[in-house]
């Protein structure tokens, strides 16, 4: 059973030395109880207390790593049910299924998709660098050969899927240096797969028919000394799989139920034959708690929305995404094209640049660093006023790109136009629309 | 190891609101748990989808969005009838795009006549959505309210600046109102209180938290909607216990990601499917946050969302 803050406090040195970075031992104890601090931060805790506390101080959903190096996939470590309470920590891995029954050409084509289908957004690269290799042939040598082919042709992290221990073992040994996830240990093979996971140092997925069986299975794996565990509730209907995801997260966080305190893996690929529906199911799992989502294939039209949704849901609600300061050229502008200025809140940037693109009017957009705040908020905070905007624009190099000296400012900061005309001698300051959706008629009527 | 399913402690319920008044009226709301948490409570009235109709031919819609409505985009009555007959629409949402002062700026009387024609021609509930220009919406929606006084419309958006005048007309002519606020739980609550003070009955109100699509800030509306549901269901905040309506289609299809052609950016895949999925997946995310009515456009996106609602509510 998890300990309460007071119970933990009794085991701490009670010196209030602050070495852990928290003002008092009691506050540190409370943070431990809430799963928001690590015991290792306390340098003075006794060995006896350590062992008693290790249970209570472990994160409620254990962190798991699949793969090696910079591009390893980190899962778990989640602490909240709702993203506004803190933030979701580790975005789900999105995997493409590759079978050992596929031709080499098909395998290579799929690996190419993993590599090519990446997207730039707000200075980040969105990618799904994960492959799920499924042993369908039943042939251990064939499966090992597939693992070898993928290893040689890709740096993607791997999941190895087989219900036969000898086949799984052949794959695991072929790919052990890449630390793949082994799927799956079941109640029938738990001892053998646990031994294989220990031997190869790989993470292991536990799969069962329901949550009760799953809990006893993870108990068994944990007792065998395994910590890198991912769980598969076995559900392959939308209803049951959704419910399992919610219940697993809630049991781990709200009841501190250790046996389900692991990241999950789900299989939209096995829940429908319709790729569009599969994308919908995956969209549900991105929001509702999946650790790994296995897709039957990658297609740009569905992978792109899914990766962007993942970025959105896993954005820290306390820290808005920001766009880089600078001049953005939209629709191939020339020296007679209009110049606009806006804030660097990424949403502002997306909406304004999107509307400019829609207008088809060649334009320059200068994005000012406002620490990720929107136009209104940054203006109210004094970070988007004439004395800040003027020097930034004058130093931006835009004067080499345009012949005219006219600057369009957002309608919401119309009050800055006087100040800007003083700070930018010789410039005409024009007040644009308040709402980006009114930019098209404005830009079409604009004259240099 | 014994395992007991943890349960959220709920203390509130979302109000059940009836939209429309004919035999085809629909009831929304009524939840006693978070969206689709059917192991914790009930969702007696599953979320509904309203299909969009525009009062003028749309401009700059991608081909994929136009295709299902070929031949009817110039005639709102035929468009609405096609949505009902061919695509099984249970609610129609007439978007009064023509009244936009920054666009065609059609007059209130003329716009209201179109609403009346559509209302007379259909038997499903009719949502009438203005342009969010306070002065113009006041003029237009008041005229609509009077001209369609026996129709039990759903009128929106009512914002703080125009809620009194439009609200009064809605009360007078027995229409339901859409209380619209900019992605903020406190403003939403405040507007609901103001409308209540004005005399809008609890049974005549739905909330619009202002939504956007995947890639355009959907996480903000997602979290605001989750917080609204949390306040309504676990903190007995009666002024937030109203069904939520999400005007998502137009937010999706106007984005450049819904328009880019595959030949111009092969990594983005098939343009038609991408547009459909951006709409449907955005709707999916909003459903999980608490949407009761989704205003949608593409029949295939609607079909996907309906299937997900059915699957999620399956026993």
CSV table of N, CA and C in Angstrom, one decimal, chain A residues 9-100:
chain,number,residue,atom,x,y,z
A,9,UNK,N,6.9,11.2,6.2
A,9,UNK,CA,7.6,12.2,7.0
A,9,UNK,C,8.3,11.6,8.2
A,10,UNK,N,7.6,10.6,8.8
A,10,UNK,CA,8.2,9.9,10.0
A,10,UNK,C,9.5,9.2,9.7
A,11,UNK,N,9.7,8.8,8.4
A,11,UNK,CA,10.9,8.1,8.0
A,11,UNK,C,12.1,9.0,7.6
A,12,UNK,N,11.8,10.3,7.4
A,12,UNK,CA,12.8,11.2,6.9
A,12,UNK,C,13.6,11.8,8.1
A,13,UNK,N,14.8,12.4,7.8
A,13,UNK,CA,15.7,12.9,8.9
A,13,UNK,C,15.0,14.0,9.7
A,14,UNK,N,14.1,14.7,9.2
A,14,UNK,CA,13.4,15.8,9.9
A,14,UNK,C,14.4,16.9,10.3
A,15,UNK,N,15.4,17.2,9.4
A,15,UNK,CA,16.3,18.2,9.7
A,15,UNK,C,16.0,19.5,9.0
A,16,UNK,N,15.1,19.4,8.0
A,16,UNK,CA,14.8,20.6,7.2
A,16,UNK,C,16.0,21.2,6.6
A,17,UNK,N,17.0,20.4,6.1
A,17,UNK,CA,18.2,20.9,5.6
A,17,UNK,C,18.1,21.5,4.2
A,18,UNK,N,17.0,21.3,3.5
A,18,UNK,CA,16.7,21.8,2.2
A,18,UNK,C,17.6,21.3,1.1
A,19,UNK,N,18.4,20.3,1.4
A,19,UNK,CA,19.3,19.8,0.3
A,19,UNK,C,18.5,19.2,-0.9
A,20,UNK,N,17.2,18.8,-0.6
A,20,UNK,CA,16.4,18.3,-1.7
A,20,UNK,C,15.8,19.4,-2.5
A,21,UNK,N,16.0,20.7,-2.1
A,21,UNK,CA,15.4,21.8,-2.8
A,21,UNK,C,14.0,22.2,-2.4
A,22,UNK,N,13.5,21.5,-1.3
A,22,UNK,CA,12.2,21.9,-0.8
A,22,UNK,C,12.4,22.4,0.6
A,23,UNK,N,11.7,23.4,1.0
A,23,UNK,CA,11.9,24.1,2.3
A,23,UNK,C,11.9,23.2,3.6
A,24,UNK,N,11.0,22.2,3.6
A,24,UNK,CA,11.0,21.4,4.8
A,24,UNK,C,10.9,19.9,4.5
A,25,UNK,N,11.2,19.1,5.5
A,25,UNK,CA,11.0,17.6,5.2
A,25,UNK,C,9.6,17.2,5.0
A,26,UNK,N,8.7,18.0,5.7
A,26,UNK,CA,7.3,17.7,5.6
A,26,UNK,C,6.8,17.9,4.1
A,27,UNK,N,7.2,19.1,3.6
A,27,UNK,CA,6.9,19.4,2.2
A,27,UNK,C,7.4,18.4,1.3
A,28,UNK,N,8.7,17.9,1.5
A,28,UNK,CA,9.3,16.9,0.7
A,28,UNK,C,8.5,15.6,0.7
A,29,UNK,N,8.1,15.3,2.0
A,29,UNK,CA,7.3,14.1,2.2
A,29,UNK,C,6.0,14.1,1.4
A,30,UNK,N,5.3,15.3,1.4
A,30,UNK,CA,4.1,15.5,0.7
A,30,UNK,C,4.3,15.3,-0.8
A,31,UNK,N,5.4,15.9,-1.3
A,31,UNK,CA,5.7,15.8,-2.7
A,31,UNK,C,6.0,14.3,-3.1
A,32,UNK,N,6.7,13.6,-2.2
A,32,UNK,CA,6.9,12.1,-2.5
A,32,UNK,C,5.6,11.4,-2.5
A,33,UNK,N,4.7,11.7,-1.6
A,33,UNK,CA,3.4,11.0,-1.6
A,33,UNK,C,2.6,11.2,-2.8
A,34,UNK,N,2.8,12.4,-3.4
A,34,UNK,CA,2.0,12.8,-4.6
A,34,UNK,C,2.7,12.3,-5.8
A,35,UNK,N,3.9,11.6,-5.7
A,35,UNK,CA,4.6,11.1,-6.8
A,35,UNK,C,5.3,12.2,-7.6
A,36,UNK,N,5.5,13.4,-7.0
A,36,UNK,CA,6.1,14.5,-7.7
A,36,UNK,C,7.5,14.8,-7.3
A,37,UNK,N,8.1,13.9,-6.5
A,37,UNK,CA,9.5,14.1,-6.2
A,37,UNK,C,10.2,12.7,-6.1
A,38,UNK,N,11.5,12.7,-6.2
A,38,UNK,CA,12.2,11.4,-6.0
A,38,UNK,C,13.0,11.3,-4.7
A,39,UNK,N,13.0,10.2,-4.1
A,39,UNK,CA,13.6,10.0,-2.8
A,39,UNK,C,15.1,10.3,-2.9
A,40,UNK,N,15.7,10.0,-4.1
A,40,UNK,CA,17.1,10.2,-4.3
A,40,UNK,C,17.6,11.6,-4.1
A,41,UNK,N,16.6,12.5,-4.1
A,41,UNK,CA,17.0,13.9,-3.9
A,41,UNK,C,17.4,14.2,-2.4
A,42,UNK,N,17.1,13.3,-1.5
A,42,UNK,CA,17.4,13.5,-0.1
A,42,UNK,C,18.7,12.7,0.2
A,43,UNK,N,19.8,13.4,0.5
A,43,UNK,CA,21.1,12.8,0.7
A,43,UNK,C,21.3,12.1,2.1
A,44,UNK,N,20.4,12.4,3.0
A,44,UNK,CA,20.6,12.0,4.4
A,44,UNK,C,19.7,10.9,4.8
A,45,UNK,N,18.9,10.4,3.9
A,45,UNK,CA,17.9,9.4,4.3
A,45,UNK,C,18.6,8.0,4.6
A,46,UNK,N,18.1,7.3,5.7
A,46,UNK,CA,18.8,6.1,6.1
A,46,UNK,C,18.4,4.9,5.1
A,47,UNK,N,19.3,3.9,5.1
A,47,UNK,CA,19.0,2.7,4.3
A,47,UNK,C,17.7,2.1,4.6
A,48,UNK,N,17.4,2.0,5.9
A,48,UNK,CA,16.2,1.4,6.3
A,48,UNK,C,15.0,2.1,5.8
A,49,UNK,N,15.1,3.4,5.9
A,49,UNK,CA,14.0,4.3,5.4
A,49,UNK,C,13.8,4.1,3.9
A,50,UNK,N,15.0,4.0,3.3
A,50,UNK,CA,15.0,3.9,1.8
A,50,UNK,C,14.2,2.7,1.3
A,51,UNK,N,14.4,1.6,2.0
A,51,UNK,CA,13.7,0.4,1.5
A,51,UNK,C,12.2,0.5,1.8
A,52,UNK,N,11.9,1.1,2.9
A,52,UNK,CA,10.5,1.3,3.2
A,52,UNK,C,9.8,2.2,2.3
A,53,UNK,N,10.6,3.2,1.9
A,53,UNK,CA,10.0,4.3,1.1
A,53,UNK,C,10.1,4.0,-0.4
A,54,UNK,N,10.9,3.0,-0.8
A,54,UNK,CA,11.1,2.9,-2.3
A,54,UNK,C,9.7,2.6,-3.0
A,55,UNK,N,8.9,1.9,-2.3
A,55,UNK,CA,7.5,1.6,-2.9
A,55,UNK,C,6.8,2.9,-3.0
A,56,UNK,N,6.7,3.7,-1.9
A,56,UNK,CA,5.9,4.9,-2.0
A,56,UNK,C,6.5,6.0,-2.9
A,57,UNK,N,7.8,6.0,-3.0
A,57,UNK,CA,8.4,7.1,-3.8
A,57,UNK,C,8.6,6.8,-5.3
A,58,UNK,N,8.3,5.5,-5.7
A,58,UNK,CA,8.4,5.2,-7.1
A,58,UNK,C,7.2,6.0,-7.8
A,59,UNK,N,7.5,6.4,-9.0
A,59,UNK,CA,6.4,7.1,-9.7
A,59,UNK,C,5.2,6.1,-9.9
A,60,UNK,N,4.0,6.6,-9.9
A,60,UNK,CA,2.8,5.8,-10.0
A,60,UNK,C,2.7,5.0,-11.3
A,61,UNK,N,3.2,5.7,-12.4
A,61,UNK,CA,3.3,4.9,-13.7
A,61,UNK,C,4.8,4.9,-14.0
A,62,UNK,N,5.4,3.7,-14.0
A,62,UNK,CA,6.8,3.6,-14.2
A,62,UNK,C,7.3,4.1,-15.6
A,63,UNK,N,8.4,4.8,-15.6
A,63,UNK,CA,9.0,5.2,-16.9
A,63,UNK,C,9.6,4.0,-17.5
A,64,UNK,N,9.5,3.9,-18.8
A,64,UNK,CA,10.0,2.7,-19.6
A,64,UNK,C,10.7,3.3,-20.8
A,65,UNK,N,11.9,2.8,-21.2
A,65,UNK,CA,12.6,3.2,-22.4
A,65,UNK,C,12.7,2.1,-23.3
A,66,UNK,N,12.4,2.4,-24.6
A,66,UNK,CA,12.5,1.4,-25.7
A,66,UNK,C,13.6,1.9,-26.7
A,67,UNK,N,14.5,1.1,-27.0
A,67,UNK,CA,15.6,1.5,-27.9
A,67,UNK,C,16.7,2.1,-27.1
A,68,UNK,N,17.7,2.7,-27.9
A,68,UNK,CA,18.9,3.2,-27.2
A,68,UNK,C,19.2,4.6,-27.8
A,69,UNK,N,20.1,5.3,-27.1
A,69,UNK,CA,20.6,6.6,-27.6
A,69,UNK,C,19.6,7.7,-27.6
A,70,UNK,N,19.9,8.8,-28.4
A,70,UNK,CA,19.1,10.0,-28.4
A,70,UNK,C,17.7,9.7,-28.8
A,71,UNK,N,17.5,8.8,-29.7
A,71,UNK,CA,16.2,8.6,-30.3
A,71,UNK,C,15.4,7.5,-29.6
A,72,UNK,N,15.8,7.1,-28.5
A,72,UNK,CA,15.1,6.1,-27.7
A,72,UNK,C,13.7,6.6,-27.4
A,73,UNK,N,12.7,5.7,-27.3
A,73,UNK,CA,11.3,6.1,-27.0
A,73,UNK,C,11.1,6.0,-25.5
A,74,UNK,N,10.7,7.2,-24.9
A,74,UNK,CA,10.5,7.2,-23.5
A,74,UNK,C,9.0,7.2,-23.3
A,75,UNK,N,8.6,6.3,-22.4
A,75,UNK,CA,7.1,6.1,-22.1
A,75,UNK,C,6.9,6.2,-20.6
A,76,UNK,N,5.6,6.4,-20.3
A,76,UNK,CA,5.2,6.3,-18.9
A,76,UNK,C,5.6,7.6,-18.1
A,77,UNK,N,5.7,7.5,-16.8
A,77,UNK,CA,6.0,8.6,-16.0
A,77,UNK,C,4.9,9.7,-15.9
A,78,UNK,N,3.7,9.3,-16.3
A,78,UNK,CA,2.6,10.2,-16.2
A,78,UNK,C,2.1,10.4,-14.8
A,79,UNK,N,1.6,11.6,-14.5
A,79,UNK,CA,1.2,11.9,-13.1
A,79,UNK,C,-0.2,12.5,-13.0
A,80,UNK,N,-0.9,12.8,-14.2
A,80,UNK,CA,-2.2,13.4,-14.1
A,80,UNK,C,-3.2,12.7,-15.0
A,81,UNK,N,-4.5,12.8,-14.7
A,81,UNK,CA,-5.6,12.3,-15.6
A,81,UNK,C,-5.9,13.4,-16.6
A,82,UNK,N,-5.8,14.7,-16.2
A,82,UNK,CA,-6.2,15.8,-17.1
A,82,UNK,C,-5.0,16.7,-17.4
A,83,UNK,N,-4.8,17.0,-18.6
A,83,UNK,CA,-3.6,17.8,-19.0
A,83,UNK,C,-3.5,19.1,-18.4
A,84,UNK,N,-4.6,19.7,-18.0
A,84,UNK,CA,-4.6,21.1,-17.4
A,84,UNK,C,-4.0,21.0,-16.0
A,85,UNK,N,-4.0,19.8,-15.4
A,85,UNK,CA,-3.6,19.7,-14.0
A,85,UNK,C,-2.0,19.8,-13.9
A,86,UNK,N,-1.4,19.3,-14.9
A,86,UNK,CA,0.1,19.5,-14.9
A,86,UNK,C,0.5,19.5,-16.4
A,87,UNK,N,0.8,18.4,-16.9
A,87,UNK,CA,0.9,18.2,-18.3
A,87,UNK,C,1.1,16.7,-18.6
A,88,UNK,N,0.9,16.3,-19.8
A,88,UNK,CA,1.2,14.9,-20.1
A,88,UNK,C,2.7,14.8,-20.4
A,89,UNK,N,3.4,13.8,-19.9
A,89,UNK,CA,4.8,13.8,-20.0
A,89,UNK,C,5.4,13.3,-21.3
A,90,UNK,N,5.1,12.0,-21.6
A,90,UNK,CA,5.8,11.4,-22.7
A,90,UNK,C,4.8,11.0,-23.8
A,91,UNK,N,4.9,11.7,-24.9
A,91,UNK,CA,3.9,11.4,-26.0
A,91,UNK,C,3.9,10.0,-26.5
A,92,UNK,N,2.8,9.4,-26.9
A,92,UNK,CA,2.8,8.0,-27.3
A,92,UNK,C,3.6,7.7,-28.5
A,93,UNK,N,4.3,6.6,-28.5
A,93,UNK,CA,5.0,6.1,-29.7
A,93,UNK,C,3.9,5.7,-30.7
A,94,UNK,N,4.2,6.0,-32.0
A,94,UNK,CA,3.3,5.6,-33.0
A,94,UNK,C,4.0,4.6,-34.0
A,95,UNK,N,3.6,3.4,-34.1
A,95,UNK,CA,4.3,2.4,-34.8
A,95,UNK,C,3.6,1.9,-36.1
A,96,UNK,N,4.5,1.5,-37.0
A,96,UNK,CA,3.9,0.9,-38.3
A,96,UNK,C,4.2,-0.6,-38.2
A,97,UNK,N,3.2,-1.3,-38.6
A,97,UNK,CA,3.3,-2.8,-38.5
A,97,UNK,C,4.1,-3.3,-39.7
A,98,UNK,N,5.0,-4.2,-39.5
A,98,UNK,CA,5.7,-4.9,-40.5
A,98,UNK,C,5.7,-6.4,-40.2
A,99,UNK,N,5.3,-7.2,-41.2
A,99,UNK,CA,5.2,-8.6,-41.0
A,99,UNK,C,6.3,-9.4,-41.6
A,100,UNK,N,6.7,-10.5,-41.0
A,100,UNK,CA,7.8,-11.3,-41.6
A,100,UNK,C,7.2,-12.1,-42.8
